[in-house]
PDB file of C-alpha atoms and ligand atoms in Angstrom:
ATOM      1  CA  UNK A 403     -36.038 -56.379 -10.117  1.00  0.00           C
ATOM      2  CA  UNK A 404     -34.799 -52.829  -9.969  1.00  0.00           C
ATOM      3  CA  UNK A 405     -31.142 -53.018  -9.355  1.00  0.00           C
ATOM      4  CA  UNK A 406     -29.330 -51.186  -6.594  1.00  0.00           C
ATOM      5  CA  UNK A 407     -25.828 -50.426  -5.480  1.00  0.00           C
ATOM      6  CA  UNK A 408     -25.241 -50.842  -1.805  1.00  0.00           C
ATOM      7  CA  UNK A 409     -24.642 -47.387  -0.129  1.00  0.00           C
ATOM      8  CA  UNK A 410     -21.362 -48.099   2.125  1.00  0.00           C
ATOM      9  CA  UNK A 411     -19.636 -51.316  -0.096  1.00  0.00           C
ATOM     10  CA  UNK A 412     -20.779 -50.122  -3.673  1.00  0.00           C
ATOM     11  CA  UNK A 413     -21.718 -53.587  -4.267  1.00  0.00           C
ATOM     12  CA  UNK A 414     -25.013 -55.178  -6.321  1.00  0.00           C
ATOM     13  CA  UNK A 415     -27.748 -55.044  -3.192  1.00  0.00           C
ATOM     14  CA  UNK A 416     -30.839 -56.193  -5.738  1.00  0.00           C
ATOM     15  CA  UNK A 417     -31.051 -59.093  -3.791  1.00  0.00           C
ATOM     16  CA  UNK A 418     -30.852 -57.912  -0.140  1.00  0.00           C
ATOM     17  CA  UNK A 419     -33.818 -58.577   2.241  1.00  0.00           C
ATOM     18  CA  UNK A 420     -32.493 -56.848   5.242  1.00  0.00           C
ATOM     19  CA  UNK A 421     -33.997 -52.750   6.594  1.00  0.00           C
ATOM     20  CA  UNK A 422     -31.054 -50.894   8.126  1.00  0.00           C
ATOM     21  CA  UNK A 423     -31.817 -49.312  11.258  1.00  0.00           C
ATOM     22  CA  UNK A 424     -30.322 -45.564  10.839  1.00  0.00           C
ATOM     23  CA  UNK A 425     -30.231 -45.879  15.030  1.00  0.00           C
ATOM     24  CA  UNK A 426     -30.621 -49.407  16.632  1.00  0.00           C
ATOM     25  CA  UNK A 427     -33.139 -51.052  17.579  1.00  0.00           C
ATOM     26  CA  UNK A 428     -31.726 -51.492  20.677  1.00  0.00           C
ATOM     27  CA  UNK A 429     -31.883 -47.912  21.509  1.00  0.00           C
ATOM     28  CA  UNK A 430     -35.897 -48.575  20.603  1.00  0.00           C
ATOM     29  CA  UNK A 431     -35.778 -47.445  16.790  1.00  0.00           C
ATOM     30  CA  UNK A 432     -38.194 -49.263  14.654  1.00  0.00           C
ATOM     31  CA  UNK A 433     -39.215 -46.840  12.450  1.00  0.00           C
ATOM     32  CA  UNK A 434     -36.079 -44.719  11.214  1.00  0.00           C
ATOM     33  CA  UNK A 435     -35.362 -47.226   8.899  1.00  0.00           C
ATOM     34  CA  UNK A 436     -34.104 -47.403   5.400  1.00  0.00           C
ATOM     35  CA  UNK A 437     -35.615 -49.912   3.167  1.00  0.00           C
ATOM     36  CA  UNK A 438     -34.056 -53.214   1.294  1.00  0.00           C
ATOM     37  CA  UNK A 439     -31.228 -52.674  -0.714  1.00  0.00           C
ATOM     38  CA  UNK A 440     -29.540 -49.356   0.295  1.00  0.00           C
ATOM     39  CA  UNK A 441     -27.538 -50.647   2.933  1.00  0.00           C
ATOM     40  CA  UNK A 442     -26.599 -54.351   1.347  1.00  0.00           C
ATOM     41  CA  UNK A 443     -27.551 -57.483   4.242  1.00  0.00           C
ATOM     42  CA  UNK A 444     -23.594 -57.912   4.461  1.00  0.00           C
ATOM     43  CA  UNK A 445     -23.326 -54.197   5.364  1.00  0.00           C
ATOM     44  CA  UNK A 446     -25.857 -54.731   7.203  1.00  0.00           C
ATOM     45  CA  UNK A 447     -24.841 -57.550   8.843  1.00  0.00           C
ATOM     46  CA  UNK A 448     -21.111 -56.103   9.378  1.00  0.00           C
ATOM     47  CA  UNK A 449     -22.523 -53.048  11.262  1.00  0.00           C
ATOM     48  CA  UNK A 450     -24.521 -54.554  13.612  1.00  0.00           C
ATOM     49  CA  UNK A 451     -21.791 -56.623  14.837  1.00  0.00           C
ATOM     50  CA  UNK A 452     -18.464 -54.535  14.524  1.00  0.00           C
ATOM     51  CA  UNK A 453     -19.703 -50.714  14.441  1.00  0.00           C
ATOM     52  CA  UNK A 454     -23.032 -51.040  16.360  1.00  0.00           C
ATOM     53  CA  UNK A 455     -22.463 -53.537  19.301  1.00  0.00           C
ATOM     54  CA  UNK A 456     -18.824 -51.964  20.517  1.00  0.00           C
ATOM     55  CA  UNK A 457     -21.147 -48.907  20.591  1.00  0.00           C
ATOM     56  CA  UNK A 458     -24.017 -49.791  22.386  1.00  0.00           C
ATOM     57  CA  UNK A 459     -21.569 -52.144  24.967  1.00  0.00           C
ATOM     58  CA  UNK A 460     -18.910 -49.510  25.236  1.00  0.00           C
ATOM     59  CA  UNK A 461     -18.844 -48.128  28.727  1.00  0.00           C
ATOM     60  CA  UNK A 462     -20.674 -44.925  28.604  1.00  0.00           C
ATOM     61  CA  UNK A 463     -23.301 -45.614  26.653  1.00  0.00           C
ATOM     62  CA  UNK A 464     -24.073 -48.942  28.385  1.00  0.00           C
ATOM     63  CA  UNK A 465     -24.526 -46.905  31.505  1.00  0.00           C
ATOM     64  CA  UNK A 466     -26.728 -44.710  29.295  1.00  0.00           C
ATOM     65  CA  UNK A 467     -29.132 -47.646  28.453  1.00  0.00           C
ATOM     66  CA  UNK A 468     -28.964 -49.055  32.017  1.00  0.00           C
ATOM     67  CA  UNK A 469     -29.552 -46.128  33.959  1.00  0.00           C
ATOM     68  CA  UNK A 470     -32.892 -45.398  31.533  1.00  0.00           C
ATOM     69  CA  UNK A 471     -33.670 -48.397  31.792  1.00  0.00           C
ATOM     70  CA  UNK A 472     -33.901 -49.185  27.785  1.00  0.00           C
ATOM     71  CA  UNK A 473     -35.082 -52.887  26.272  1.00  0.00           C
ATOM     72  CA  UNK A 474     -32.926 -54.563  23.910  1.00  0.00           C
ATOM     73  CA  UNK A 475     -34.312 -56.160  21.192  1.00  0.00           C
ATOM     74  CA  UNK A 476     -34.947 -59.281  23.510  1.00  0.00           C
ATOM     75  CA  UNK A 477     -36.374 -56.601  26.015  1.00  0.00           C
ATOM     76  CA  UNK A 478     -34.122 -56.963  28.385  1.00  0.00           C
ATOM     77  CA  UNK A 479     -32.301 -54.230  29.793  1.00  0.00           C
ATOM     78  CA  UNK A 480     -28.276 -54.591  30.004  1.00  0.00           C
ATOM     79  CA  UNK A 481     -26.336 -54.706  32.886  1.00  0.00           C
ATOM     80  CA  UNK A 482     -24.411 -52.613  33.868  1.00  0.00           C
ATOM     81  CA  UNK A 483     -20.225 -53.350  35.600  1.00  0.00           C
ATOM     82  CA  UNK A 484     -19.524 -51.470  38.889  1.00  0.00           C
ATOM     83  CA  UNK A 485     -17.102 -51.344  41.286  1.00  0.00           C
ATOM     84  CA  UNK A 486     -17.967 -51.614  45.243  1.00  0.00           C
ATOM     85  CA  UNK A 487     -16.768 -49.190  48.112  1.00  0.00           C
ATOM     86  CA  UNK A 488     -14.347 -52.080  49.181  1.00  0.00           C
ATOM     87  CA  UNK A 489     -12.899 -53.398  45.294  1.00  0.00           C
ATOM     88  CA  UNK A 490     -14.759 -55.518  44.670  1.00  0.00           C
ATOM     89  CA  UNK A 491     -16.129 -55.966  41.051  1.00  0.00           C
ATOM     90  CA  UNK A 492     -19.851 -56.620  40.720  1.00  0.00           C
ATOM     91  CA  UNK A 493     -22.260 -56.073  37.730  1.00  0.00           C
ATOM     92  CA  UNK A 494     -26.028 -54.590  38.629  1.00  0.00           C
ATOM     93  CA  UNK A 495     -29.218 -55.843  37.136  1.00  0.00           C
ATOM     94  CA  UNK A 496     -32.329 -54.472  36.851  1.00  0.00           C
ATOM     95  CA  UNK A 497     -35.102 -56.723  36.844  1.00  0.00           C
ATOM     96  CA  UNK A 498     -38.197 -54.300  36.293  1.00  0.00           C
ATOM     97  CA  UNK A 499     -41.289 -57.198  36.652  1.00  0.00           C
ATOM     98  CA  UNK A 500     -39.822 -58.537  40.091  1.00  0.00           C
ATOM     99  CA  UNK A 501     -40.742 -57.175  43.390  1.00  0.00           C
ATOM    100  CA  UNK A 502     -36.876 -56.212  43.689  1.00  0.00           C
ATOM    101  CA  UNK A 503     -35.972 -54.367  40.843  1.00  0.00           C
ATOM    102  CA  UNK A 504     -32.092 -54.553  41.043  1.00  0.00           C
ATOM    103  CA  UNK A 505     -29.800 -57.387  42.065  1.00  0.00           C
ATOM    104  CA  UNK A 506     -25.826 -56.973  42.340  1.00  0.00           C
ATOM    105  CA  UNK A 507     -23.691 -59.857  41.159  1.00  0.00           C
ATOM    106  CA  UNK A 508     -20.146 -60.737  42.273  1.00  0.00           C
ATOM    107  CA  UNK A 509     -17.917 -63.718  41.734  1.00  0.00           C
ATOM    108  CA  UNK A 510     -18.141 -66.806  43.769  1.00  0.00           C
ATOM    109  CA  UNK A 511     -15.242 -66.316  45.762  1.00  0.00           C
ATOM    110  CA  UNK A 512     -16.364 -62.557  46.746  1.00  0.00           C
ATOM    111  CA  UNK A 513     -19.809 -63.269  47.870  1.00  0.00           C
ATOM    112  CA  UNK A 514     -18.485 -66.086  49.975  1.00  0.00           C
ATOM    113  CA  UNK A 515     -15.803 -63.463  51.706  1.00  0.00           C
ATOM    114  CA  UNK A 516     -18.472 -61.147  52.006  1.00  0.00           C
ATOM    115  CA  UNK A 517     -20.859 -63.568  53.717  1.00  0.00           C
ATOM    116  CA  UNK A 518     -18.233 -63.809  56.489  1.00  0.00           C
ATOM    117  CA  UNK A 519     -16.644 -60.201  56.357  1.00  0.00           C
ATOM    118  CA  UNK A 520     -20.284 -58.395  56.888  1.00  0.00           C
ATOM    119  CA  UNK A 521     -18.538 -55.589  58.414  1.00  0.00           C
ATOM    120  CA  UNK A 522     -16.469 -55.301  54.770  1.00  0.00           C
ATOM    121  CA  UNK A 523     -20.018 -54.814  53.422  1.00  0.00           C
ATOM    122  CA  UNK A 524     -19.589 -52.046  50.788  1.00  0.00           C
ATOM    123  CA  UNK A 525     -21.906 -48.746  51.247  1.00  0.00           C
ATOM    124  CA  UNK A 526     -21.113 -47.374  48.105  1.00  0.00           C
ATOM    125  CA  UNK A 527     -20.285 -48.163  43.982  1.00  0.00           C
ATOM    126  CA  UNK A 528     -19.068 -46.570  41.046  1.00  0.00           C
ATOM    127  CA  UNK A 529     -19.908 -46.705  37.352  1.00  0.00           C
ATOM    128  CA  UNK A 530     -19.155 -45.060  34.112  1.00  0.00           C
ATOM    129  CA  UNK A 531     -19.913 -42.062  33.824  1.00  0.00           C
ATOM    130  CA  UNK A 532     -22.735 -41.760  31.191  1.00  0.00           C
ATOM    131  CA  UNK A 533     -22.096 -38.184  29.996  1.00  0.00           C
ATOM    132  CA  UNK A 534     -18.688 -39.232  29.087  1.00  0.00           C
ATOM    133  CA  UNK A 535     -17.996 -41.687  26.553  1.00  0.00           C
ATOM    134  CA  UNK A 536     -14.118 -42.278  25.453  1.00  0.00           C
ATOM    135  CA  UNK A 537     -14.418 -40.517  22.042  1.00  0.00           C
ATOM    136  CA  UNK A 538     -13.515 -43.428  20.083  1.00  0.00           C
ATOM    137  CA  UNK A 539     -12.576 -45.285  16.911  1.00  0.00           C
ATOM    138  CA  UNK A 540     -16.241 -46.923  17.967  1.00  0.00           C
ATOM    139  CA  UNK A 541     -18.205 -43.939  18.660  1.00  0.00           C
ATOM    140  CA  UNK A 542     -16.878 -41.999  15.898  1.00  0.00           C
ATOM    141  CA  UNK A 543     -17.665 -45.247  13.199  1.00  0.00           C
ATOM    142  CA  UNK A 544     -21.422 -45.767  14.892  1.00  0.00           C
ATOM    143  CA  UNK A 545     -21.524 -41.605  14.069  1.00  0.00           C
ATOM    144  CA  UNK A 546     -20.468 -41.920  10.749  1.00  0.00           C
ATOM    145  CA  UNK A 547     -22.097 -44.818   9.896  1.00  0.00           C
ATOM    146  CA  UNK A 548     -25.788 -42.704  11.318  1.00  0.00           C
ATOM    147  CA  UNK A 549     -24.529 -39.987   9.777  1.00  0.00           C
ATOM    148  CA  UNK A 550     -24.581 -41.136   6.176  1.00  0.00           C
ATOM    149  CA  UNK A 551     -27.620 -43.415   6.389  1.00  0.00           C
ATOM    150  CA  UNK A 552     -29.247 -40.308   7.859  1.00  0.00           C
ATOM    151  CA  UNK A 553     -28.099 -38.483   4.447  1.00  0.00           C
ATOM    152  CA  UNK A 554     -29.479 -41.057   2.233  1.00  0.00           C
ATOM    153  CA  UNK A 555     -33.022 -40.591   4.384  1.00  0.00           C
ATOM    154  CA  UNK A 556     -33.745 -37.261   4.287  1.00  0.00           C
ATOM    155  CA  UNK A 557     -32.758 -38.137   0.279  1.00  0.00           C
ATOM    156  CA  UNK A 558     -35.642 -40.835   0.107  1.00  0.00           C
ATOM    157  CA  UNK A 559     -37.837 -38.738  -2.342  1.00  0.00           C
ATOM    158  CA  UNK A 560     -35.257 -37.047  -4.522  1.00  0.00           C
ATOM    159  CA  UNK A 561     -33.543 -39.036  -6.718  1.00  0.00           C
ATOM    160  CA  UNK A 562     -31.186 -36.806  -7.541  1.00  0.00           C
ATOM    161  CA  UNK A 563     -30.124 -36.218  -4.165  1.00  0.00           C
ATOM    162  CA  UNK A 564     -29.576 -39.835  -3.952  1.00  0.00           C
ATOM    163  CA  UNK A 565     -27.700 -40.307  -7.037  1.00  0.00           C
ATOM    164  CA  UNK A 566     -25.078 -37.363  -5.912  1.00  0.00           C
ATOM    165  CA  UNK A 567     -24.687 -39.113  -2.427  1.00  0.00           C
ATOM    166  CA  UNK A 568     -23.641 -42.727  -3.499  1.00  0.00           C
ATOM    167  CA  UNK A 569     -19.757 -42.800  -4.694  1.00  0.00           C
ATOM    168  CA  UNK A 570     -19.470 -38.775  -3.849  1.00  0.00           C
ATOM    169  CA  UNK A 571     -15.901 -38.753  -3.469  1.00  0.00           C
ATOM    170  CA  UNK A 572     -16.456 -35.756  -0.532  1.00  0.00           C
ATOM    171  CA  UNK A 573     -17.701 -38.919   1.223  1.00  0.00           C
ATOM    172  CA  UNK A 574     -15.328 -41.801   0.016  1.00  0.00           C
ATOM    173  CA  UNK A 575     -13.549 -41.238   3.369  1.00  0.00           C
ATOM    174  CA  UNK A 576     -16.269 -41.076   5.666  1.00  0.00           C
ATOM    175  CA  UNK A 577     -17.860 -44.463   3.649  1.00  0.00           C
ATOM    176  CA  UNK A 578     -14.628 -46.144   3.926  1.00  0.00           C
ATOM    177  CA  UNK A 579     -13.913 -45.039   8.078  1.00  0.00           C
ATOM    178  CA  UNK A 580     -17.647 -46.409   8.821  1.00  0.00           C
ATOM    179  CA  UNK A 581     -17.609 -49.647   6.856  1.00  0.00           C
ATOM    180  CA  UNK A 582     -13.993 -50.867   6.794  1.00  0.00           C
ATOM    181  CA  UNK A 583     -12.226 -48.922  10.003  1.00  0.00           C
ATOM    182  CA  UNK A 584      -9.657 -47.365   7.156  1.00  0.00           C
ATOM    183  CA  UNK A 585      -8.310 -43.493   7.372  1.00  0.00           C
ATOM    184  CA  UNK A 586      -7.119 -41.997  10.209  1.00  0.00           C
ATOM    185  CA  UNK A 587      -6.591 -43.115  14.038  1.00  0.00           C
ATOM    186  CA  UNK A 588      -8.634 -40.224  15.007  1.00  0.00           C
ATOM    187  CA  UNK A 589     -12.148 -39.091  13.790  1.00  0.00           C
ATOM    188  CA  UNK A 590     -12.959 -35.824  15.719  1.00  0.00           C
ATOM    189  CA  UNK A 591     -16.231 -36.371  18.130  1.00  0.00           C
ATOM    190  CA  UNK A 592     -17.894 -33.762  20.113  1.00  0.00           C
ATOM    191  CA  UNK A 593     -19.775 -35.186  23.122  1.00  0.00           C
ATOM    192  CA  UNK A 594     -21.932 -32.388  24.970  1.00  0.00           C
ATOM    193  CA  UNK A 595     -25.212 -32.960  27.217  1.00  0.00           C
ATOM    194  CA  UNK A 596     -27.503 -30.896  25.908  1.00  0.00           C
ATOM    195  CA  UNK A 597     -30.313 -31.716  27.968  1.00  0.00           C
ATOM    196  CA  UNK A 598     -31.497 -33.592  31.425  1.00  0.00           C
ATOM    197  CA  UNK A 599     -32.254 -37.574  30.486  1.00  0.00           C
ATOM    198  CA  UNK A 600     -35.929 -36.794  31.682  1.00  0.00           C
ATOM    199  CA  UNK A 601     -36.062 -33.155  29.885  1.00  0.00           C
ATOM    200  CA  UNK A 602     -40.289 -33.016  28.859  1.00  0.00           C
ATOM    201  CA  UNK A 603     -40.772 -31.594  25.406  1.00  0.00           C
ATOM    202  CA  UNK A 604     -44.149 -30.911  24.602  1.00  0.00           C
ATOM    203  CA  UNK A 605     -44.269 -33.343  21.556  1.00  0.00           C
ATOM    204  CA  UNK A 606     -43.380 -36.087  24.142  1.00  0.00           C
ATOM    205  CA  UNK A 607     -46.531 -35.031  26.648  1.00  0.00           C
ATOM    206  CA  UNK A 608     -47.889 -36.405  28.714  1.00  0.00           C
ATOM    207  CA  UNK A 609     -44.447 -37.773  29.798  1.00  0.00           C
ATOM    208  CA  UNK A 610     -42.512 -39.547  27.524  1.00  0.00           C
ATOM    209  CA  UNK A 611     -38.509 -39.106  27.328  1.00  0.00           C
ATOM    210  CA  UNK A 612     -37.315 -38.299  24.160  1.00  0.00           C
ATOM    211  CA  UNK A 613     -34.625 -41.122  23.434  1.00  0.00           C
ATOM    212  CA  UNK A 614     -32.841 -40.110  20.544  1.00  0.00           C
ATOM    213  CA  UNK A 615     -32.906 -37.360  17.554  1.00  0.00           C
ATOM    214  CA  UNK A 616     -30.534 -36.156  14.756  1.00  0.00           C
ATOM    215  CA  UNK A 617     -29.757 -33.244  12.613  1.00  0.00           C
ATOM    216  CA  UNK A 618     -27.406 -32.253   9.484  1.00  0.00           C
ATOM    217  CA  UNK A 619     -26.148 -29.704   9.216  1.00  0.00           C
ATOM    218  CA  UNK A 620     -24.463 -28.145   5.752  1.00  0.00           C
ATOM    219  CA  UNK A 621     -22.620 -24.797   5.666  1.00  0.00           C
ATOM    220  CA  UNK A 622     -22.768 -22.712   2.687  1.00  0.00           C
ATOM    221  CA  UNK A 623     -19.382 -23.483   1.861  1.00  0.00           C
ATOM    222  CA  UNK A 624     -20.221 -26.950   1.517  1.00  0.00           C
ATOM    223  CA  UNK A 625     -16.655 -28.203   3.031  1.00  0.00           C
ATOM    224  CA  UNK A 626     -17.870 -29.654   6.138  1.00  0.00           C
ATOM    225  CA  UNK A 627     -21.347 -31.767   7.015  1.00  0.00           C
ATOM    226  CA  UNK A 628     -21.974 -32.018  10.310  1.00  0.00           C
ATOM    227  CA  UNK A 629     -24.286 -34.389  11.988  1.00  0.00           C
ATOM    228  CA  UNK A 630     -24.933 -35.006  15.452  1.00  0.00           C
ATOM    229  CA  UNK A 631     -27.190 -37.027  16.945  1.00  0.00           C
ATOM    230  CA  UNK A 632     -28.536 -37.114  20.912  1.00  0.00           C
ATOM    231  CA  UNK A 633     -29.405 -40.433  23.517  1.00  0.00           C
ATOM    232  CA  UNK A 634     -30.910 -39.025  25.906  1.00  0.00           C
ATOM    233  CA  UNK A 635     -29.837 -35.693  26.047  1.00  0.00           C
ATOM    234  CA  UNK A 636     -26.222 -36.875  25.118  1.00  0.00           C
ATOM    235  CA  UNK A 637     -25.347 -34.819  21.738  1.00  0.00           C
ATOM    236  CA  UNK A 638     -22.581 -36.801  19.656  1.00  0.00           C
ATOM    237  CA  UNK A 639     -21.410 -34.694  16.497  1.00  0.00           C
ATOM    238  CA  UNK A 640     -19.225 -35.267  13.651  1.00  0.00           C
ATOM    239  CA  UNK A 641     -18.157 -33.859  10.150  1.00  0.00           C
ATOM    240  CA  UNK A 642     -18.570 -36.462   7.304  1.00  0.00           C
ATOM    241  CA  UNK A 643     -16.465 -34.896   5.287  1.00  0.00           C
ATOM    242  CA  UNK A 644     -13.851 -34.999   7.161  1.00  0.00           C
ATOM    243  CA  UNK A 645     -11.798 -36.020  10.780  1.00  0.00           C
ATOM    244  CA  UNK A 646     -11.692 -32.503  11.719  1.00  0.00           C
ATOM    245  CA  UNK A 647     -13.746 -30.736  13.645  1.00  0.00           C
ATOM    246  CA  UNK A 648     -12.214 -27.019  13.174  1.00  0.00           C
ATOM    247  CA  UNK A 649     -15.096 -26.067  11.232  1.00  0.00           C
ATOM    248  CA  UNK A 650     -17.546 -27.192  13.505  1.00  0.00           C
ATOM    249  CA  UNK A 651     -15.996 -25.943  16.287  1.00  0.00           C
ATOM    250  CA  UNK A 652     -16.316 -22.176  14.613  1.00  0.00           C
ATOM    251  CA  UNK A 653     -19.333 -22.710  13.192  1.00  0.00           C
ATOM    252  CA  UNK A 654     -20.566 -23.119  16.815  1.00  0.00           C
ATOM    253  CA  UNK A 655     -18.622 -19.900  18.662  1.00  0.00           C
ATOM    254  CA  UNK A 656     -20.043 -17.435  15.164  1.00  0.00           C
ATOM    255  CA  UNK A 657     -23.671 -18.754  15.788  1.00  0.00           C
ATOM    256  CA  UNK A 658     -23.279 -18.897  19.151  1.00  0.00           C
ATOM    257  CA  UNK A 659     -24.743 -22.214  18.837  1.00  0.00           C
ATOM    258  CA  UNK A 660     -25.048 -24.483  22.164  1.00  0.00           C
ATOM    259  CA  UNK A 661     -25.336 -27.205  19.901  1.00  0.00           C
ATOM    260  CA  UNK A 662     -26.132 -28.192  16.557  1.00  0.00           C
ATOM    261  CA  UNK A 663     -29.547 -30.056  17.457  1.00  0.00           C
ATOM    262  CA  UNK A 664     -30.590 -27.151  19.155  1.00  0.00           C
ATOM    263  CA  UNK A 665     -28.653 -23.955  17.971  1.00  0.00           C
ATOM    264  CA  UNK A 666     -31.048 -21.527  19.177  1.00  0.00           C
ATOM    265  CA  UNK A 667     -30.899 -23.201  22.961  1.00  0.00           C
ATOM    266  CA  UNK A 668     -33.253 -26.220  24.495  1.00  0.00           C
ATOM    267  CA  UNK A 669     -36.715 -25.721  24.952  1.00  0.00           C
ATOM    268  CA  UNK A 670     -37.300 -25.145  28.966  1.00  0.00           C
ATOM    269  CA  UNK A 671     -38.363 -27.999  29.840  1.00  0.00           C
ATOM    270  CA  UNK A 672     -42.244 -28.215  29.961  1.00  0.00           C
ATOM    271  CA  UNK A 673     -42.293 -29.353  33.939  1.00  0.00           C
ATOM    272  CA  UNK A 674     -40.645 -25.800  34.889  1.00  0.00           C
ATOM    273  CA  UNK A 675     -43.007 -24.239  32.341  1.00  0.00           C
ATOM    274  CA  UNK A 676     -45.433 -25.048  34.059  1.00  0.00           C
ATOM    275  CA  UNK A 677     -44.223 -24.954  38.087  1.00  0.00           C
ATOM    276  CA  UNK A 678     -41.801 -22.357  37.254  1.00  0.00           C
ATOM    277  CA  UNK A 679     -39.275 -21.777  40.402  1.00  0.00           C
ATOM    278  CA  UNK A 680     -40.007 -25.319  41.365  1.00  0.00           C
TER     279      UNK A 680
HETATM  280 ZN1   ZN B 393     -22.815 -53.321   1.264  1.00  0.00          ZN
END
């Protein structure tokens, strides 16, 4: 058995069963995936518990999935917590094989004031935003985490590249911020929407959204690597090497870059291409 170091714990992974999705599967990846071994099954594990679900279940990004109505693994799509005109907390549903595709939950003791207080009847709710996720500890883990397995992917066929990513002290602190929450309080994150949830590209005719897609980025002085990745339209970016985000930020302004996924501006979106004005 060929033996293998685990990419994020440094540990023996010869034995490890487990494929590490680079973006969950509960954001509908199952085929960005990196094979047995790099990422160990604790890693593994680990991630999908304490850097993956406060991710996907943070506020935002919950609202994200609901809204688009994206099945979790069990293909079910999460609810999402709002808060009625009047107060009261409820939590929506959608239920797309039912006749009624939503249903609104409240306590006990709310529905029953409700049912005699119809005039109270709430016209109106709000919920997260989803362009605006808190930039957290979370978020910024989940990014680093993607970030580096997204490295080690593009590195698939080049052992060399490989061999210069595992242990590269550049990274230590990036490895060591994803997998065991160590280094500083704050790890810089730059949320932007870059494009419209629905935005039609043409490799996603005849009308599929485009969920989610990454990019590296690695200036020529080599003392930053920036990676962002996009749900939906949502860009998240970070720097790998580093909780800073000075670099990126001037990258941007001397390309004049929107963003890094799409530095040269989004494609117009193939609907207006083709009704322009409409
Ligand atoms: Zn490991």
């Amino acid at each position: 058995m060929e033996s293998r170091v685990c990419l994020f714990c440094l540990q023996d992974s010869s034995t490890s069963v487990s494929v590490e999705h680079i973006v969950p599967e509960s954001l509908g990846n199952t085929t960005l995936v990196l094979p047995p071994g790099l990422v160990c099954d604790r890693c593994n594990n680990y991630f999908a518990r304490k850097v993956e679900g406060p991710f996907l279940n943070s506020p935002a990004i919950l609202a994200l999935r609901h809204l688009e109505g994206v099945q979790n693994k069990r293909g079910r799509i999460p609810g999402m917590d709002v808060v009625l005109g009047n107060g009261i907390p409820g939590r929506l549903e959608r239920h797309p094989a039912l006749k009624i595709p939503f249903s609104l939950d409240v306590s006990a003791t709310d529905a029953a004031w409700l049912t005699k207080n119809p005039g109270a009847w709430p016209t109106c709710a709000s919920f997260p935003s989803p362009d605006r996720p808190d930039p957290t500890r979370d978020v910024a883990r989940f990014l680093a985490k993607a970030g580096l397995e997204h490295l080690v992917h593009r590195n698939l066929d080049f052992p060399e590249g490989l061999e210069s990513i595992f242990g590269a002290p550049e990274l230590e602190p990036c490895r060591r911020f994803a997998r065991y929450g160590e280094g500083p309080k704050h790890w810089g994150v730059r949320v932007e929407r870059i494009y419209d949830a629905d935005h039609l590209f043409e490799e996603n005719l005849p009308d599929d959204q485009r969920v989610w897609e990454m990019d590296l980025l690695i200036p020529d002085d080599r003392e930053s690597a920036f990676f962002a990745m996009s749900i939906f339209g949502l860009e998240l970016a970070i720097n790998l090497i580093g909780p800073d985000l000075g670099s990126y930020d001037r990258w941007r302004a001397l390309a004049r870059a929107p963003s890094l996924l799409y530095p040269e501006g989004v494609p117009v979106d193939l609907r207006e291409q083709q009704n322009p004005g409409s």
